[in-house]
XYZ file of C-alpha atoms in Angstrom:
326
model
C 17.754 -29.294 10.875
C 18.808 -26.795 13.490
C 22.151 -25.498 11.267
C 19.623 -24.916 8.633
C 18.494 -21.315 9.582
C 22.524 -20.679 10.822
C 23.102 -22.194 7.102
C 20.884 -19.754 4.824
C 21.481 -17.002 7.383
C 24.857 -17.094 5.884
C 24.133 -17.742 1.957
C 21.549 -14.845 2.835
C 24.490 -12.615 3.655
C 26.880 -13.647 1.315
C 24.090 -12.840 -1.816
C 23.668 -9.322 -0.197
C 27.354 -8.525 0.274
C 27.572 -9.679 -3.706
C 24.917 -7.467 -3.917
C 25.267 -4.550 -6.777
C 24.552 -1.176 -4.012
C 21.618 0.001 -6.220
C 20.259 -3.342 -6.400
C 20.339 -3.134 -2.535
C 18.982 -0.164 -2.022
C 15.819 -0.675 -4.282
C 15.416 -3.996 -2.197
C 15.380 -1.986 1.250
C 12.965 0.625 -0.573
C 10.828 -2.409 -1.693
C 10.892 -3.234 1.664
C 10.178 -0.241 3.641
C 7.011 0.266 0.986
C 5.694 -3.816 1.336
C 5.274 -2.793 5.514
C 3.678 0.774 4.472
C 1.428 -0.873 1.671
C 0.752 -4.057 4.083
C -1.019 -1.540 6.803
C -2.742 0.664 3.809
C -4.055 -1.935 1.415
C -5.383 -4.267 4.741
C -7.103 -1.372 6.467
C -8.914 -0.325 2.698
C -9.992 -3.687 2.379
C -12.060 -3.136 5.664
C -12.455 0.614 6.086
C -16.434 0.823 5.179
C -17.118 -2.005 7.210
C -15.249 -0.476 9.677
C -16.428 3.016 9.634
C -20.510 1.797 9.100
C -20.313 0.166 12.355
C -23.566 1.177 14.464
C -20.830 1.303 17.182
C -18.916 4.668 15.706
C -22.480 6.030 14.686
C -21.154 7.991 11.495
C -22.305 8.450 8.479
C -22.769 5.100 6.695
C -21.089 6.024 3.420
C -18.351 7.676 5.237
C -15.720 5.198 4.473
C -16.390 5.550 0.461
C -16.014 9.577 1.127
C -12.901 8.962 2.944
C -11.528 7.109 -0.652
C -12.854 9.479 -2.516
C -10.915 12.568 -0.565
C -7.637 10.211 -0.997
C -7.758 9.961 -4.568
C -9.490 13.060 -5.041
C -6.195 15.060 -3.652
C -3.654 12.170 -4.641
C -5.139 12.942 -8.085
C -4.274 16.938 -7.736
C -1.272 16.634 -5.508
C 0.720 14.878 -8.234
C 0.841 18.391 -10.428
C 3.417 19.547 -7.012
C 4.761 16.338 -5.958
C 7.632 17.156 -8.030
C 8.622 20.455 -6.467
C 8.255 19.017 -2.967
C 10.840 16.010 -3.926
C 13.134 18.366 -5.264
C 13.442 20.357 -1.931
C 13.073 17.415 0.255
C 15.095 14.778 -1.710
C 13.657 11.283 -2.583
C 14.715 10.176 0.762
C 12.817 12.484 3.054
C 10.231 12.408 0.853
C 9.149 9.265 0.952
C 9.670 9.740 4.869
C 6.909 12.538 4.896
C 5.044 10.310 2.697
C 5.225 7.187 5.480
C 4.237 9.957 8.499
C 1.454 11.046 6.498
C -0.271 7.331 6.213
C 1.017 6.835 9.723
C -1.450 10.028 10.338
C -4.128 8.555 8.703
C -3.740 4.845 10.801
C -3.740 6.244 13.900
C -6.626 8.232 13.668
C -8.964 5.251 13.787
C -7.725 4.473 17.191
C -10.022 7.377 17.942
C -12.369 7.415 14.790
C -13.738 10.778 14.308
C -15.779 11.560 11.168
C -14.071 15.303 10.917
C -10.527 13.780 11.438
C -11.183 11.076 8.752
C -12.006 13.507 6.368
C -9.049 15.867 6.918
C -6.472 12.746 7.654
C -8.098 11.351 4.273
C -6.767 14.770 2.246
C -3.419 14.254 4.467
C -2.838 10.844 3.427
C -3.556 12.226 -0.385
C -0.309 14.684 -0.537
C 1.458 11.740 0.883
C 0.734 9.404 -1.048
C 1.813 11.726 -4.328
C 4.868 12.533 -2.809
C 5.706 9.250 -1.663
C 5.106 7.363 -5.330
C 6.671 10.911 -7.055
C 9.932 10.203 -4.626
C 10.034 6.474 -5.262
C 9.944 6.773 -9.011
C 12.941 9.438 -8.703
C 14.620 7.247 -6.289
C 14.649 3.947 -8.210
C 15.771 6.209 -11.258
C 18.780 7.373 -9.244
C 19.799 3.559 -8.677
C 19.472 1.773 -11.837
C 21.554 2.180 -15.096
C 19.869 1.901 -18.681
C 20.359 -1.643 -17.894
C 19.164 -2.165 -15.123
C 16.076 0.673 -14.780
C 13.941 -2.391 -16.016
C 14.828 -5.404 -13.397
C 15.199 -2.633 -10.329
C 11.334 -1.608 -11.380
C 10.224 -5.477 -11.363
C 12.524 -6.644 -8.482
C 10.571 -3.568 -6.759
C 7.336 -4.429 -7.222
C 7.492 -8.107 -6.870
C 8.771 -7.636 -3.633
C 6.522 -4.605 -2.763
C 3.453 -6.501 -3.637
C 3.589 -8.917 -0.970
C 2.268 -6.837 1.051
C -1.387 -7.745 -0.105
C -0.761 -11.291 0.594
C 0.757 -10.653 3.734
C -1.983 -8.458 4.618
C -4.539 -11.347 3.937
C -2.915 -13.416 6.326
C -2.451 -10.948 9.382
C -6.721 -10.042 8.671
C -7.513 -13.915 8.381
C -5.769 -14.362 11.657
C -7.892 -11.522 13.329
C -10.807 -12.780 11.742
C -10.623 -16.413 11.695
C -12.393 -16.932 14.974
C -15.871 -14.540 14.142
C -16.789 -18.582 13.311
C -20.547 -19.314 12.285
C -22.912 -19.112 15.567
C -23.361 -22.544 16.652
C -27.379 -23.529 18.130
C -28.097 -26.763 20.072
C -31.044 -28.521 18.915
C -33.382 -30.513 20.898
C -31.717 -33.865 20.346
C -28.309 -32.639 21.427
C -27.044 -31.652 17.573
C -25.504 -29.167 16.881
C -26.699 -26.884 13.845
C -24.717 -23.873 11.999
C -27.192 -20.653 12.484
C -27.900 -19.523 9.225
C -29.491 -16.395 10.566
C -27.690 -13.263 9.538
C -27.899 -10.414 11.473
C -26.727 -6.907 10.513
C -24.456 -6.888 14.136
C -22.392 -9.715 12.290
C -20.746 -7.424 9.594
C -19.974 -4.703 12.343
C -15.828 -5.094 13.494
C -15.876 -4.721 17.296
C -14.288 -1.910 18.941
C -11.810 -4.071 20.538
C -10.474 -5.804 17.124
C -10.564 -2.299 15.369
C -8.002 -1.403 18.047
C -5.834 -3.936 17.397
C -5.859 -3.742 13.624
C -4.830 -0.389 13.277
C -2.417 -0.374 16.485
C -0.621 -2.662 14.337
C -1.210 -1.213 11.072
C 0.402 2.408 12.777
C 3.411 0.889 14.021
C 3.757 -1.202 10.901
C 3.801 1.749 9.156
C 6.385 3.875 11.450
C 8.470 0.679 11.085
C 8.530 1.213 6.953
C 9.042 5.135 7.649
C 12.068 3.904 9.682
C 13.869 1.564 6.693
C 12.830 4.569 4.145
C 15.055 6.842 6.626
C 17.563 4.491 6.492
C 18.081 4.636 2.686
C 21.450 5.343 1.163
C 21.030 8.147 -1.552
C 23.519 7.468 -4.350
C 26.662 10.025 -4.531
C 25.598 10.374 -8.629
C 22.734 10.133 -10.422
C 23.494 6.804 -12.265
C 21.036 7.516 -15.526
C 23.387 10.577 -16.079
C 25.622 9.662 -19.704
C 29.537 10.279 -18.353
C 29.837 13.441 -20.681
C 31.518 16.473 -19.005
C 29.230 18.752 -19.323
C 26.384 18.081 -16.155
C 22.767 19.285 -17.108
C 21.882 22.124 -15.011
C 19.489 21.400 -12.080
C 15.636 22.374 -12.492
C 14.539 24.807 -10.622
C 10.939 24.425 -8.643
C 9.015 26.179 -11.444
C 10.781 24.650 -13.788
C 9.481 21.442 -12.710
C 6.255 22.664 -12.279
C 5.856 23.872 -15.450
C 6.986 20.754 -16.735
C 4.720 18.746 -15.244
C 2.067 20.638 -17.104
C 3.956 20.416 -20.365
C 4.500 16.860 -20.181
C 0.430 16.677 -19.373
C 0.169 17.793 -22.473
C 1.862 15.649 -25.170
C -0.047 13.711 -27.167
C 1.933 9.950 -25.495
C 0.629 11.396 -22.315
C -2.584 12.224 -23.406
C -3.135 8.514 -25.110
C -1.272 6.552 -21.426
C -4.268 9.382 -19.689
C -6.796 6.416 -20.997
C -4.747 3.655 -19.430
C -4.874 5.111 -16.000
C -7.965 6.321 -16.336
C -8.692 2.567 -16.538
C -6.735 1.597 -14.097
C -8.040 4.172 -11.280
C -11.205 2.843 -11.941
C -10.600 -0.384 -11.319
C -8.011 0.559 -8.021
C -11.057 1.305 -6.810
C -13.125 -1.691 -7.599
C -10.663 -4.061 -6.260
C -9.735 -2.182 -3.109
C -12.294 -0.778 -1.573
C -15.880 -1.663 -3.345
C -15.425 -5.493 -3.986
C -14.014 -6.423 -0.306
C -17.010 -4.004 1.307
C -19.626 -5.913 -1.178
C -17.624 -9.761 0.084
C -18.516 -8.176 3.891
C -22.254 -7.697 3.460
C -22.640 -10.848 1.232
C -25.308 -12.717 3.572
C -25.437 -15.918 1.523
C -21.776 -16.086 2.122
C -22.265 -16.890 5.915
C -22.422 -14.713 9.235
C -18.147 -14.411 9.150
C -17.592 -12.794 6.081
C -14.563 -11.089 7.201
C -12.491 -14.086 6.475
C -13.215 -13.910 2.663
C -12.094 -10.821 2.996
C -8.514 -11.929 3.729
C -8.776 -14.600 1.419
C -9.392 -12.556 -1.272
C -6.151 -10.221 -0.318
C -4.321 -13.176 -0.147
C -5.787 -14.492 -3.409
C -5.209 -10.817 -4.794
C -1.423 -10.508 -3.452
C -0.557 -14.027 -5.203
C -1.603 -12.554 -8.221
C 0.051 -9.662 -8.804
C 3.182 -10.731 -7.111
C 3.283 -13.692 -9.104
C 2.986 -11.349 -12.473
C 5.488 -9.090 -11.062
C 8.143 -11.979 -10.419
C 7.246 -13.317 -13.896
C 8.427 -10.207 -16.020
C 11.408 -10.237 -13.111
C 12.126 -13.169 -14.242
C 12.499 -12.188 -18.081
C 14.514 -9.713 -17.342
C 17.468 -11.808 -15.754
């Protein structure tokens, strides 16, 4: 038993070295995003419950606000992610995409209602710059062939991250355990009184979640730095003549254009749907498990159950179309 982690250290590094270099690279940027995503989803599963604490004494619905800022500018900052990946590169992108949720972690290590709102519009820009980069960066790596498995093979990966999250919040969580009272005949009985103190995170754990959740997410801006950026765009056809590149207003014009054809228009209804329900599942439904009363005085821990339960989900799906593709 003790060659076996020598042993599949070894087939671990063989498979890699065998490893086609695109392949490799959209496994580090899988990677580098699962440790950014891990601190980002976690911390929105909690951040209402968080910021309504009678501890921080801000405004109750400030956490929902915060959201809404993110995917307010996320929303906008996607019509000039473009130009900023074509002066930055895909690379450094993403990098100024990973400081700029860093930003946002950090700042609840000394929650301020002003700094949550303007880190909240921060972490916006980022986060359309970061998913405009990544998109441009898996395109760089993958052939006609292979565009389709590099996609899955990213986001089954990727999408740990919610499961792994689950598991770091249970262990914070775990021991908030019922209150215990003794009875008169030496018994114990489970409280089932439910006071609004026992959805309130402590000071104390707050500081340790998001310590963790900032250097988590320095550690992803670190592999993203790391990246190799291809000497060739591999989706360029080997004829002689190379396309010309775009020029910034060029691509922002684009953007616009591409708004508005009518297969843009129709997929428009399909995220529509989708943002919708990003919101549901990451923010409103894990706020609404916390102030469940019926559900016990530690509610926290369904909390990470259901990221855990979420992140099996979606990672199985992704492996499953992985999976057809190879």
């Amino acid at each position: 038993m003790i060659f076996l982690p020598r042993k599949f250290s070894r087939f671990l590094r063989r498979r890699i070295a065998r490893m086609n270099p695109g392949t490799f690279n959209v496994l580090q940027l899988a990677i580098g995003f699962l440790c950014i995503f891990f601190a980002f989803n976690s911390q929105g599963f909690i951040e209402q419950t968080v910021v309504s604490s009678k501890e921080y004494k801000l405004y109750k619905h400030a956490g929902y606000i915060s959201m809404a800022i993110i995917y307010g500018v996320f929303t906008l900052a996607n019509f000039i992610a473009a130009p900023i990946v074509g002066i930055l590169g895909p690379k450094w992108a993403m990098v100024f995409g990973a400081t700029c949720y860093a930003i946002f972690q950090a700042g609840f290590l000394f929650l301020n209602e002003y700094f949550l709102y303007a880190s909240s519009a921060v972490i916006g820009l980022g986060a359309a710059v970061i998913w405009t980069a990544q998109g441009n960066y898996i395109a760089i790596n993958s052939t006609e062939e292979t565009a389709s498995k590099n996609s899955s093979l990213f986001w089954a990966v990727s999408q740990v991250c919610l499961a792994g999250g689950g598991v770091f919040l249970y262990a914070i969580f775990a021991n908030d355990d019922d209150t215990h009272e003794k009875k008169n005949d030496g018994s114990i009985e489970t409280s089932t009184h439910h006071d609004d103190a026992d959805d309130d995170i402590s000071k104390s754990k707050v500081r340790i979640l998001y310590t963790v959740f900032t250097a988590v997410t320095l550690a992803g801006a670190v592999i993203l730095a790391l990246l190799r950026i291809p000497k060739e765009d591999r989706l360029i056809s080997d004829e002689s003549e190379e396309t010309p590149k775009p020029t910034q207003k060029e691509l922002l014009v684009s953007t616009f254009k591409l708004l508005a054809t009518k297969r843009m228009m129709f997929l428009s209804i399909a995220f529509m749907y989708t943002g919708i329900e990003l919101s549901f599942w990451s923010s409103i439904y894990p706020t609404c498990i916390s102030y469940t009363k019926d559900l016990g005085t530690n509610t926290k821990k369904f909390i990470a159950f259901n990221a855990i339960a979420q992140g099996m989900g979606q990672f199985a799906c992704k492996f499953y179309f992985l999976s057809s593709l190879t």
